[in-house]
Structures are given as C-alpha cells and as structure tokens.
Amino acid sequence: MTGSLSLAARAAYILRDNSTGLITRAAPSLYPHQWSWDAGFNAIGLASVDLPRARLELDSLFAGQWRNGMVPHIVFDPAGAVRYWPGPAQWQCQRFNEDAPASPATSGITDPPVHAIAVDRILAVAASAGAREHEITLGWAAHLYPRLLAWHRFLARDRADKETGLIRLFHGWESGTDNSPRWDVPYANVQVGPDMPGYTRSDRSHVSSAAQRPTDGEYDRYLWLIEEAREAGYDASLLRETGSFQVGDVLFTAIYAAASDLLAVLAARLGKPDDAAELRDYAAEARAAVLGHVDEASGLAADVDLRTGEWLRTETYAGFAPLIAGGLSAAMRERQVALLTGPRWAGHPDLKWPLPPSTSPSSPAFNPDCYWRGPVWPVFTWLLTWALHRSGEDAVAGQFRSASLKQLGDHTYAEYYNPVNGAPLGSHHQSWTAAAALDWLLAEQ
Ligand code: 2M8
C-alpha cells in the first residue's frame, strides 16, 4: 500500500473501532462518549468511506437535542464501559431542566455549532457518489433540517449577547478549547465555593503524562461551573445573573456565522425562503460581531470577558475567527493569511512542521505539551484548510494539508502534537484526527 492509502485505511479502521454502532466515541478510552463538535467532524470523515454511517452519526447526536433547541456538548453512551468523569450523575439534566431528554443522558452545556458545515460537506461527498446516494442524502438532510434550524435559533435567542453580538458561554468547555490561555483571565475570577463536592479525575490515567492535561486548579473550576449551571437549572437567563464565567467567544461565533450561511443555502434548496433569510441574518450579525472584535494592532480577533467588558488578547487559534467566519474583504483576508503563515504562527522557525499551533510560540502563554495551550490540533488544521479553500486560498490550504499528512505519518492519530519536537500527545486513535485525515485523503479538496 502507498503511504496515503495506508493512512486512509488506518483512519477508517480507527473510526470503525471507536464506533458503538450508533455513535463514534471521541477517543477509545479518554472520551468514551459522543461529543457534539467531534460528531460533526467525525461525520465529515465518515462521509468518504460510509455515507449511511456519516448520516447516522448526526442523527444519533440530534437524538440528544434539548426541547429548547440546544445540542448538548456530550451525549452519553448508556453502555459506556469505560469510566468518564463527570458523567450523567454530576449533570442530572433531566432532574434540573425539563427541556433535557429523558434518554439519552446528556451534559447541560453546549459546544461549537459545526453541524451545518458537516451536513454541507456530506451533501458534497454524496453528490459524487451516484444519483441514488445523493437522493437519499438530500432526503436525510431535509429530515434533519428542522433540528438544525432549532439549534441555530437557540443560539440566536439564548446565547447571542445583546451588546457585543458574540455568542455567550458559561463554561470554557463550551468553547471546545478548554484550558486555552484565552480563558486564563476569566477563569482567574472564578471562586470555587466551599460546598464543592470531592471528586477523582479519570482523565490523566489515559495519557502518557499529566502535564498534557489541565491542572487540578483548572478542574476544580470546571466542576464548580457545573455546580453553578445545575443550580441555575441550566437556564441561560438565570446564568446571565449568576454565572461566574461568562465570555463572548469569537471562534464559536465565527463557526456559527459560517454554519448559518450554509444552513441558509440548505433552507433555500428545501424551498424555505423565510428561514433562509432568517439564517442569513444570524450569519451577518455573527460575522459583524467577530469583525467588530479584531484588535487593530495585532490583526487577531479577541474574545471578551462579558463580566468586565475586557478584551482577551492572548494569541491563540481564536484570533483567526475572521477567516473561519468568512465573507472578508480582500485586505482583511490577506492580513489574516499573512499572520497565519508568518513567523508568529505556522512560519515560526522552531516548529517541526509549518502548521499553526493552538497558541503562538511567540506568546508567553505558549506551552508546547499542554492540551490547548500550544500543541497543534490536526482537527483544527482541518477547519482552517476548509476555511482557506472557501476563501479561495487553495495554495495555503494545500500546504497545511500536506504538512498535516506528514505529521500524521507516525500513525498514532494523536489528539494533538508537540509543535516543536513533533511528539504525539493526549489520546491516540482520536476519532476526529482520523476523520480529518480521511477528508484530506479521500474527498475532493
Ligand atoms: C476535550 O474536552 C473534554 C470536556 O468536554 C474533556 O477534556 O474531558 C476538548 O478537547 C473538546 O474540545 C473535545 O470536544 C473533547 C472530546 O474530544 O475533549
């Protein structure tokens, strides 16, 4: 087998191995359940090898959607044999909020809305898989569409901040970039209460070194925010009063803008012009909010601590939110691409591969081994290549794709990689890493 064929074959094997039949576990042992944005990326990877399974991945995720439209960040696998903490017993969603489904059990917070992007990509793959697959997939998208619309309406109604226009998060986990230094300032203001229950972390036993995972102090805060959210009945209007972590996330907002654009296209295709107009409005508002938070001096987008109004300017992946939101002027696009490929990012001389790390190596917050504080995340590189292609930046997208495939040549399909020495970190056989490889290798770019 040639290098790319064996890379694709192994990636397909990993997704099959991590599948319960209904969901794809985010990782074999570290994350033995279905995560929302992972499911979106995993469905994209699955589309190239097994379209029915790709469709099922999103159907299974949306089985956990709440009645208010929220797609929870975790849908728990009831048969999950491996222990994951915090599990359904900590969240107790159904007991505290009647919008939560009785089954499957879910978490009570949300995750970045990549799903309409996934549906668009699955439809594109289906279009070249023959008339019958295309027709089935279109029928499936029409069936899923009302759920996607309810999801986007939930974010507009319950989460779009009136002042900044950014999507408001009540937990760093909602950003998907858990311990990123972008959240250091707001987390420093979270005071863990005296009635916080004791707990035992299970995550560190699944990685080769504890230094690759968040600290105990960070985990105390993560758990405390669950206590707060549960106390507020997972209700956004109450949490706006009581939540001790409240941020406007430019990256989440950018993903929402891009996904709303694509959902508007689907709505128009399904003969729903009013929905399409509504979704285009969501996209325009979200995009304007992202562009309104670009720091003039650095050219990067900045999150906002909504409790203080402070802009959070640490140089992380989130700075490239405008590129992901799309619809940029040529000048803004060129500035973002130059930054991304320049010496503070993918062009930094110390890097093993010319790929953007999660935090700029030039930032004092950079830590090459620790989770979202510095490593390269192949799935995030995939998101960037997707955004670059969409903006017509095919050459840069192509360079990232080939560098990533070299990075994945170690066949560990790691969750993240040390950008300086190339070591695979976090979980191995991480589903969304395999999914990114499959899309790069098998789908039309
Ligand atoms: C990581 O997050 C979970 C909590 O949600 C964890 O550390 O237990 C993050 O990388 C997140 O973005 C990802 O969706 C999840 C599963 O891959 O793992």
Short mmCIF file of C-alpha atoms and ligand atoms in Angstrom, two decimals:
data_model
loop_
_atom_site.label_atom_id
_atom_site.label_comp_id
_atom_site.label_asym_id
_atom_site.label_seq_id
_atom_site.Cartn_x
_atom_site.Cartn_y
_atom_site.Cartn_z
CA MET A 1 0.00 0.00 0.00
CA THR A 2 1.23 3.51 -0.70
CA GLY A 3 1.65 5.92 2.24
CA SER A 4 -1.65 7.72 1.73
CA LEU A 5 -3.62 4.56 1.18
CA SER A 6 -2.38 3.02 4.39
CA LEU A 7 -3.00 6.30 6.24
CA ALA A 8 -6.60 6.35 4.98
CA ALA A 9 -7.15 2.64 5.67
CA ARG A 10 -5.94 3.01 9.25
CA ALA A 11 -8.04 6.13 9.78
CA ALA A 12 -11.14 4.29 8.57
CA TYR A 13 -10.29 1.41 10.88
CA ILE A 14 -9.98 3.78 13.86
CA LEU A 15 -13.40 5.31 13.22
CA ARG A 16 -14.92 1.84 12.96
CA ASP A 17 -13.14 0.71 16.09
CA ASN A 18 -14.34 3.74 18.05
CA SER A 19 -17.93 3.22 16.89
CA THR A 20 -20.60 1.72 19.11
CA GLY A 21 -22.76 1.25 16.01
CA LEU A 22 -24.74 4.40 16.80
CA ILE A 23 -22.13 6.91 17.90
CA THR A 24 -18.42 7.39 17.42
CA ARG A 25 -16.65 7.69 20.76
CA ALA A 26 -14.42 10.76 20.63
CA ALA A 27 -11.49 8.58 21.73
CA PRO A 28 -11.23 4.92 22.73
CA SER A 29 -10.73 5.41 26.49
CA LEU A 30 -10.16 9.09 27.36
CA TYR A 31 -13.50 10.15 25.85
CA PRO A 32 -15.83 7.12 25.68
CA HIS A 33 -18.96 9.09 24.65
CA GLN A 34 -20.18 11.27 21.78
CA TRP A 35 -19.09 14.90 21.84
CA SER A 36 -21.08 17.35 19.78
CA TRP A 37 -18.44 19.08 17.68
CA ASP A 38 -16.43 15.87 17.43
CA ALA A 39 -19.55 14.24 15.95
CA GLY A 40 -19.68 16.95 13.27
CA PHE A 41 -16.05 16.40 12.26
CA ASN A 42 -16.36 12.62 12.55
CA ALA A 43 -19.38 12.65 10.25
CA ILE A 44 -17.30 14.58 7.67
CA GLY A 45 -14.57 11.93 7.80
CA LEU A 46 -17.07 9.08 7.69
CA ALA A 47 -18.74 10.55 4.60
CA SER A 48 -15.81 9.48 2.40
CA VAL A 49 -15.96 5.84 3.48
CA ASP A 50 -19.50 5.16 4.67
CA LEU A 51 -22.23 7.69 3.88
CA PRO A 52 -25.01 5.89 5.85
CA ARG A 53 -22.76 5.83 8.92
CA ALA A 54 -21.97 9.55 8.47
CA ARG A 55 -25.68 10.35 8.42
CA LEU A 56 -26.33 8.14 11.44
CA GLU A 57 -23.62 9.95 13.42
CA LEU A 58 -25.54 13.21 13.25
CA ASP A 59 -28.92 11.54 13.76
CA SER A 60 -27.60 9.97 16.97
CA LEU A 61 -26.24 13.30 18.16
CA PHE A 62 -29.51 15.11 17.49
CA ALA A 63 -31.38 12.40 19.45
CA GLY A 64 -29.84 14.18 22.45
CA GLN A 65 -31.04 17.65 21.40
CA TRP A 66 -32.96 19.51 24.08
CA ARG A 67 -36.53 20.76 23.54
CA ASN A 68 -35.25 24.36 23.62
CA GLY A 69 -33.01 23.53 20.64
CA MET A 70 -29.70 23.20 22.48
CA VAL A 71 -27.37 20.49 21.23
CA PRO A 72 -25.54 19.36 24.37
CA HIS A 73 -21.78 19.04 24.35
CA ILE A 74 -21.89 15.34 25.33
CA VAL A 75 -24.41 12.63 24.51
CA PHE A 76 -23.57 9.79 26.87
CA ASP A 77 -23.32 6.23 25.64
CA PRO A 78 -25.52 4.28 28.07
CA ALA A 79 -23.42 1.19 27.53
CA GLY A 80 -20.18 3.13 28.10
CA ALA A 81 -17.99 0.58 29.80
CA VAL A 82 -15.09 2.96 30.45
CA ARG A 83 -15.50 5.46 33.26
CA TYR A 84 -15.63 9.12 32.25
CA TRP A 85 -15.84 11.91 34.75
CA PRO A 86 -18.01 13.99 35.08
CA GLY A 87 -20.80 11.69 33.89
CA PRO A 88 -24.62 11.80 33.92
CA ALA A 89 -24.72 11.63 37.74
CA GLN A 90 -22.97 15.01 38.01
CA TRP A 91 -25.11 16.70 35.35
CA GLN A 92 -28.58 15.32 36.26
CA CYS A 93 -30.02 17.37 33.42
CA GLN A 94 -33.49 15.87 33.31
CA ARG A 95 -33.97 16.49 37.01
CA PHE A 96 -33.00 20.16 36.73
CA ASN A 97 -34.38 21.15 33.33
CA GLU A 98 -37.47 19.72 31.69
CA ASP A 99 -36.13 20.55 28.22
CA ALA A 100 -33.48 17.85 28.59
CA PRO A 101 -34.38 14.48 27.04
CA ALA A 102 -35.05 11.54 29.35
CA SER A 103 -32.89 9.43 27.10
CA PRO A 104 -30.13 9.60 26.01
CA ALA A 105 -28.49 11.27 29.02
CA THR A 106 -26.57 14.40 28.08
CA SER A 107 -24.46 17.16 29.58
CA GLY A 108 -26.12 20.53 30.29
CA ILE A 109 -23.82 22.83 28.31
CA THR A 110 -23.17 23.19 24.60
CA ASP A 111 -20.36 23.01 22.00
CA PRO A 112 -19.37 24.84 18.78
CA PRO A 113 -22.05 24.52 16.04
CA VAL A 114 -20.12 22.81 13.25
CA HIS A 115 -23.05 20.58 12.26
CA ALA A 116 -24.40 22.54 9.29
CA ILE A 117 -20.84 22.61 7.94
CA ALA A 118 -20.82 18.81 8.28
CA VAL A 119 -24.17 18.45 6.50
CA ASP A 120 -22.90 20.61 3.65
CA ARG A 121 -19.74 18.51 3.33
CA ILE A 122 -21.69 15.24 3.49
CA LEU A 123 -24.00 16.51 0.74
CA ALA A 124 -20.99 17.42 -1.39
CA VAL A 125 -19.49 13.94 -0.96
CA ALA A 126 -22.89 12.36 -1.70
CA ALA A 127 -23.21 14.39 -4.89
CA SER A 128 -20.29 12.47 -6.36
CA ALA A 129 -21.43 9.09 -5.01
CA GLY A 130 -24.12 8.43 -7.61
CA ALA A 131 -27.73 9.58 -8.07
CA ARG A 132 -29.22 7.21 -5.53
CA GLU A 133 -26.87 8.10 -2.64
CA HIS A 134 -27.33 11.75 -3.49
CA GLU A 135 -31.11 11.49 -3.35
CA ILE A 136 -31.06 9.55 -0.06
CA THR A 137 -28.68 12.09 1.47
CA LEU A 138 -30.79 15.02 0.34
CA GLY A 139 -33.87 13.37 1.90
CA TRP A 140 -31.90 12.84 5.09
CA ALA A 141 -30.77 16.49 5.17
CA ALA A 142 -34.38 17.64 4.71
CA HIS A 143 -35.37 15.46 7.66
CA LEU A 144 -32.59 16.76 9.91
CA TYR A 145 -33.09 20.36 8.82
CA PRO A 146 -35.79 21.39 11.40
CA ARG A 147 -33.48 20.24 14.18
CA LEU A 148 -30.59 22.25 12.76
CA LEU A 149 -32.84 25.30 12.49
CA ALA A 150 -33.97 24.89 16.12
CA TRP A 151 -30.30 24.65 17.12
CA HIS A 152 -29.36 27.88 15.34
CA ARG A 153 -32.45 29.61 16.76
CA PHE A 154 -31.46 28.52 20.26
CA LEU A 155 -28.06 30.18 19.88
CA ALA A 156 -29.59 33.39 18.49
CA ARG A 157 -32.23 33.53 21.21
CA ASP A 158 -30.44 32.29 24.34
CA ARG A 159 -26.77 32.91 23.66
CA ALA A 160 -26.17 35.88 21.35
CA ASP A 161 -25.03 38.71 23.62
CA LYS A 162 -27.10 41.84 23.02
CA GLU A 163 -24.18 44.23 23.38
CA THR A 164 -21.25 42.55 21.65
CA GLY A 165 -23.22 40.24 19.34
CA LEU A 166 -20.84 37.43 20.35
CA ILE A 167 -22.09 34.03 21.49
CA ARG A 168 -22.03 33.90 25.28
CA LEU A 169 -20.51 30.87 27.01
CA PHE A 170 -20.89 29.85 30.65
CA HIS A 171 -18.15 27.22 30.72
CA GLY A 172 -14.76 27.01 28.99
CA TRP A 173 -15.76 23.51 27.85
CA GLU A 174 -18.42 25.11 25.67
CA SER A 175 -15.64 26.65 23.58
CA GLY A 176 -14.09 23.22 22.98
CA THR A 177 -10.68 24.80 23.77
CA ASP A 178 -10.94 24.02 27.47
CA ASN A 179 -7.72 25.27 29.07
CA SER A 180 -6.65 27.63 26.28
CA PRO A 181 -4.86 30.68 27.71
CA ARG A 182 -7.60 32.74 26.04
CA TRP A 183 -9.64 31.93 29.18
CA ASP A 184 -6.96 32.47 31.86
CA VAL A 185 -8.29 35.88 32.94
CA PRO A 186 -11.98 34.95 33.26
CA TYR A 187 -11.08 31.66 34.98
CA ALA A 188 -8.89 33.52 37.49
CA ASN A 189 -12.07 35.26 38.66
CA VAL A 190 -13.99 32.03 39.26
CA GLN A 191 -14.11 31.41 43.02
CA VAL A 192 -14.72 27.77 43.86
CA GLY A 193 -17.35 27.59 46.62
CA PRO A 194 -16.86 25.75 49.93
CA ASP A 195 -19.64 23.27 49.16
CA MET A 196 -17.86 21.85 46.15
CA PRO A 197 -18.09 18.04 46.26
CA GLY A 198 -14.90 15.98 46.25
CA TYR A 199 -14.03 14.10 43.06
CA THR A 200 -11.48 11.86 41.43
CA ARG A 201 -10.26 12.74 37.97
CA SER A 202 -10.18 9.90 35.47
CA ASP A 203 -8.61 11.72 32.52
CA ARG A 204 -4.96 11.60 33.49
CA SER A 205 -4.73 7.82 33.52
CA HIS A 206 -5.37 7.78 29.75
CA VAL A 207 -2.41 9.94 28.69
CA SER A 208 1.33 9.38 28.99
CA SER A 209 1.97 12.43 31.20
CA ALA A 210 -0.25 14.54 33.46
CA ALA A 211 1.48 17.64 32.05
CA GLN A 212 -0.54 17.14 28.85
CA ARG A 213 -3.83 17.73 30.69
CA PRO A 214 -5.35 20.68 32.62
CA THR A 215 -4.22 21.24 36.22
CA ASP A 216 -6.20 20.35 39.36
CA GLY A 217 -6.90 24.03 39.95
CA GLU A 218 -8.46 24.22 36.48
CA TYR A 219 -10.50 21.07 37.08
CA ASP A 220 -11.85 22.50 40.37
CA ARG A 221 -13.20 25.42 38.36
CA TYR A 222 -14.61 23.19 35.63
CA LEU A 223 -16.55 21.22 38.23
CA TRP A 224 -17.62 24.31 40.09
CA LEU A 225 -19.13 25.76 36.92
CA ILE A 226 -21.18 22.58 36.51
CA GLU A 227 -22.47 23.10 40.07
CA GLU A 228 -23.42 26.67 39.16
CA ALA A 229 -25.12 25.67 35.92
CA ARG A 230 -27.09 22.88 37.59
CA GLU A 231 -28.12 25.26 40.38
CA ALA A 232 -29.47 27.63 37.69
CA GLY A 233 -31.40 24.76 36.11
CA TYR A 234 -29.20 25.10 33.01
CA ASP A 235 -31.19 28.21 32.20
CA ALA A 236 -29.34 30.89 30.22
CA SER A 237 -31.36 33.82 31.57
CA LEU A 238 -30.57 32.79 35.16
CA LEU A 239 -26.95 32.05 34.39
CA ARG A 240 -26.57 35.54 32.95
CA GLU A 241 -27.30 36.74 36.52
CA THR A 242 -25.33 34.16 38.45
CA GLY A 243 -22.64 32.65 36.23
CA SER A 244 -19.13 33.41 37.40
CA PHE A 245 -17.62 32.60 33.98
CA GLN A 246 -19.21 34.47 31.08
CA VAL A 247 -17.33 35.12 27.90
CA GLY A 248 -18.12 36.22 24.36
CA ASP A 249 -16.30 33.67 22.18
CA VAL A 250 -15.15 34.93 18.76
CA LEU A 251 -14.30 31.45 17.49
CA PHE A 252 -17.65 29.92 18.43
CA THR A 253 -19.36 32.97 16.91
CA ALA A 254 -17.35 32.60 13.70
CA ILE A 255 -18.29 28.92 13.38
CA TYR A 256 -21.91 29.96 13.96
CA ALA A 257 -21.64 32.55 11.16
CA ALA A 258 -20.18 30.07 8.67
CA ALA A 259 -22.64 27.34 9.64
CA SER A 260 -25.61 29.73 9.44
CA ASP A 261 -24.57 30.72 5.90
CA LEU A 262 -24.56 27.07 4.84
CA LEU A 263 -27.82 26.31 6.62
CA ALA A 264 -29.39 29.25 4.78
CA VAL A 265 -28.28 27.67 1.49
CA LEU A 266 -29.88 24.39 2.54
CA ALA A 267 -33.08 26.20 3.59
CA ALA A 268 -33.30 27.84 0.16
CA ARG A 269 -32.68 24.49 -1.52
CA LEU A 270 -35.53 23.00 0.52
CA GLY A 271 -37.88 25.78 -0.60
CA LYS A 272 -37.92 27.74 2.68
CA PRO A 273 -37.04 31.32 1.70
CA ASP A 274 -38.16 32.86 5.01
CA ASP A 275 -35.95 30.52 7.00
CA ALA A 276 -33.11 31.25 4.59
CA ALA A 277 -33.47 34.99 5.19
CA GLU A 278 -33.57 34.47 8.97
CA LEU A 279 -30.43 32.34 8.85
CA ARG A 280 -28.63 34.85 6.65
CA ASP A 281 -29.41 37.47 9.31
CA TYR A 282 -27.90 35.27 12.02
CA ALA A 283 -24.81 34.83 9.86
CA ALA A 284 -24.49 38.55 9.15
CA GLU A 285 -24.89 39.51 12.82
CA ALA A 286 -22.39 36.91 13.97
CA ARG A 287 -19.87 37.89 11.29
CA ALA A 288 -20.21 41.57 12.18
CA ALA A 289 -19.63 40.71 15.85
CA VAL A 290 -16.43 38.81 15.00
CA LEU A 291 -15.13 41.60 12.78
CA GLY A 292 -16.02 44.15 15.41
CA HIS A 293 -13.61 42.39 17.79
CA VAL A 294 -10.48 42.40 15.66
CA ASP A 295 -7.61 44.02 17.52
CA GLU A 296 -6.18 46.66 15.20
CA ALA A 297 -2.62 46.30 16.45
CA SER A 298 -2.27 42.52 16.18
CA GLY A 299 -4.82 41.79 13.44
CA LEU A 300 -6.23 38.95 15.54
CA ALA A 301 -9.78 38.66 16.86
CA ALA A 302 -10.19 38.98 20.64
CA ASP A 303 -12.70 37.26 22.94
CA VAL A 304 -14.46 39.34 25.57
CA ASP A 305 -14.84 38.74 29.30
CA LEU A 306 -18.51 39.68 29.50
CA ARG A 307 -18.38 40.18 33.25
CA THR A 308 -15.87 43.00 32.95
CA GLY A 309 -16.02 44.02 29.29
CA GLU A 310 -12.28 43.32 28.98
CA TRP A 311 -10.94 42.16 25.60
CA LEU A 312 -8.87 38.97 25.86
CA ARG A 313 -5.93 39.38 23.53
CA THR A 314 -3.78 36.28 24.10
CA GLU A 315 -2.57 34.99 20.73
CA THR A 316 -4.48 31.74 20.24
CA TYR A 317 -6.27 29.94 17.41
CA ALA A 318 -9.29 32.11 18.21
CA GLY A 319 -7.51 35.08 16.64
CA PHE A 320 -8.26 33.54 13.24
CA ALA A 321 -12.01 33.62 13.84
CA PRO A 322 -12.48 36.11 10.94
CA LEU A 323 -11.01 33.61 8.47
CA ILE A 324 -13.43 30.98 9.73
CA ALA A 325 -16.41 33.35 9.71
CA GLY A 326 -15.75 34.06 6.00
CA GLY A 327 -17.06 36.91 3.90
CA LEU A 328 -13.92 39.02 4.49
CA SER A 329 -12.68 41.96 2.46
CA ALA A 330 -9.56 41.11 0.43
CA ALA A 331 -7.45 43.27 2.76
CA MET A 332 -8.65 41.52 5.91
CA ARG A 333 -8.28 38.07 4.35
CA GLU A 334 -4.75 38.82 3.21
CA ARG A 335 -3.81 40.13 6.63
CA GLN A 336 -5.14 37.02 8.40
CA VAL A 337 -3.45 34.64 5.94
CA ALA A 338 -0.14 36.52 6.24
CA LEU A 339 -0.35 36.27 10.03
CA LEU A 340 -1.28 32.59 9.96
CA THR A 341 1.66 31.67 7.75
CA GLY A 342 4.03 34.24 9.28
CA PRO A 343 6.75 33.92 11.95
CA ARG A 344 4.43 34.22 14.96
CA TRP A 345 2.40 31.21 13.74
CA ALA A 346 2.96 28.47 11.15
CA GLY A 347 6.16 30.16 9.94
CA HIS A 348 7.82 30.21 13.39
CA PRO A 349 11.41 28.94 12.97
CA ASP A 350 11.25 26.50 15.93
CA LEU A 351 8.40 24.41 14.54
CA LYS A 352 8.82 20.85 13.29
CA TRP A 353 6.09 21.32 10.66
CA PRO A 354 4.80 24.61 9.19
CA LEU A 355 1.43 24.27 10.93
CA PRO A 356 -0.29 26.74 13.25
CA PRO A 357 -0.14 25.74 16.93
CA SER A 358 -3.07 26.43 19.29
CA THR A 359 -1.13 29.27 20.94
CA SER A 360 1.50 31.35 19.19
CA PRO A 361 5.05 30.15 20.02
CA SER A 362 5.87 33.85 20.43
CA SER A 363 3.33 34.24 23.23
CA PRO A 364 4.47 33.98 26.87
CA ALA A 365 1.49 31.65 27.41
CA PHE A 366 2.82 29.07 24.89
CA ASN A 367 3.28 25.57 26.32
CA PRO A 368 4.11 23.00 23.59
CA ASP A 369 2.99 19.94 25.59
CA CYS A 370 -0.17 21.04 27.29
CA TYR A 371 -3.50 20.44 25.57
CA TRP A 372 -4.97 23.69 24.16
CA ARG A 373 -2.05 25.84 25.38
CA GLY A 374 0.32 25.22 22.47
CA PRO A 375 0.09 21.87 20.66
CA VAL A 376 -1.04 21.55 17.03
CA TRP A 377 -4.52 20.02 16.73
CA PRO A 378 -4.95 18.27 13.35
CA VAL A 379 -8.72 18.74 13.52
CA PHE A 380 -8.25 22.48 13.89
CA THR A 381 -5.83 22.46 10.98
CA TRP A 382 -8.63 20.75 9.02
CA LEU A 383 -11.05 23.54 9.96
CA LEU A 384 -8.51 26.09 8.75
CA THR A 385 -7.96 24.27 5.44
CA TRP A 386 -11.74 24.18 4.97
CA ALA A 387 -11.97 27.93 5.63
CA LEU A 388 -8.97 28.68 3.38
CA HIS A 389 -10.44 26.70 0.47
CA ARG A 390 -13.73 28.50 0.88
CA SER A 391 -11.89 31.85 0.68
CA GLY A 392 -10.03 30.79 -2.46
CA GLU A 393 -6.72 30.39 -0.60
CA ASP A 394 -6.10 26.95 -2.11
CA ALA A 395 -2.32 27.15 -2.08
CA VAL A 396 -2.05 27.75 1.68
CA ALA A 397 -4.76 25.15 2.34
CA GLY A 398 -2.75 22.66 0.25
CA GLN A 399 0.46 23.39 2.18
CA PHE A 400 -1.28 22.79 5.53
CA ARG A 401 -2.86 19.61 4.23
CA SER A 402 0.46 18.12 3.09
CA ALA A 403 2.28 19.16 6.27
CA SER A 404 -0.52 17.62 8.37
CA LEU A 405 -0.42 14.37 6.46
CA LYS A 406 3.32 14.20 7.17
CA GLN A 407 2.59 14.89 10.83
CA LEU A 408 0.10 12.02 10.83
CA GLY A 409 2.67 9.72 9.22
CA ASP A 410 3.52 8.34 12.69
CA HIS A 411 0.13 6.53 12.56
CA THR A 412 -0.78 7.41 16.15
CA TYR A 413 -3.68 9.69 15.06
CA ALA A 414 -2.99 11.65 18.21
CA GLU A 415 -5.37 14.17 19.69
CA TYR A 416 -2.63 16.84 19.49
CA TYR A 417 1.10 17.11 18.71
CA ASN A 418 4.01 18.98 20.22
CA PRO A 419 4.70 21.58 17.53
CA VAL A 420 8.43 21.76 18.28
CA ASN A 421 9.57 18.14 18.60
CA GLY A 422 6.58 16.51 16.89
CA ALA A 423 5.68 14.14 19.75
CA PRO A 424 2.13 12.75 19.66
CA LEU A 425 0.18 13.86 22.77
CA GLY A 426 -3.14 13.29 24.53
CA SER A 427 -5.21 10.36 23.36
CA HIS A 428 -4.01 8.19 20.49
CA HIS A 429 -6.55 6.98 17.91
CA GLN A 430 -8.56 10.15 18.47
CA SER A 431 -11.60 9.96 16.19
CA TRP A 432 -11.58 13.49 14.83
CA THR A 433 -7.90 13.23 13.88
CA ALA A 434 -8.71 10.12 11.83
CA ALA A 435 -11.71 11.93 10.34
CA ALA A 436 -9.58 14.90 9.26
CA ALA A 437 -7.12 12.51 7.57
CA LEU A 438 -9.94 10.77 5.68
CA ASP A 439 -11.39 14.00 4.37
CA TRP A 440 -7.96 15.26 3.29
CA LEU A 441 -7.08 11.97 1.62
CA LEU A 442 -10.32 10.87 0.04
CA ALA A 443 -12.70 13.79 -0.50
CA GLU A 444 -12.35 16.29 -3.28
CA GLN A 445 -10.50 19.33 -1.88
C1 2M8 B 1 -11.95 17.78 25.28
O1 2M8 B 1 -12.88 18.15 26.29
C2 2M8 B 1 -13.46 17.30 27.27
C3 2M8 B 1 -14.50 18.10 28.04
O2 2M8 B 1 -15.55 18.49 27.19
C4 2M8 B 1 -12.52 16.72 28.29
O3 2M8 B 1 -11.37 17.18 28.42
O4 2M8 B 1 -12.93 15.80 29.01
C5 2M8 B 1 -11.82 19.00 24.34
O5 2M8 B 1 -10.68 18.87 23.52
C6 2M8 B 1 -13.07 19.16 23.49
O6 2M8 B 1 -12.92 20.17 22.54
C7 2M8 B 1 -13.41 17.84 22.78
O7 2M8 B 1 -14.65 18.00 22.13
C8 2M8 B 1 -13.47 16.67 23.77
C9 2M8 B 1 -13.62 15.33 23.06
O8 2M8 B 1 -12.66 15.19 22.04
O9 2M8 B 1 -12.29 16.61 24.57
#
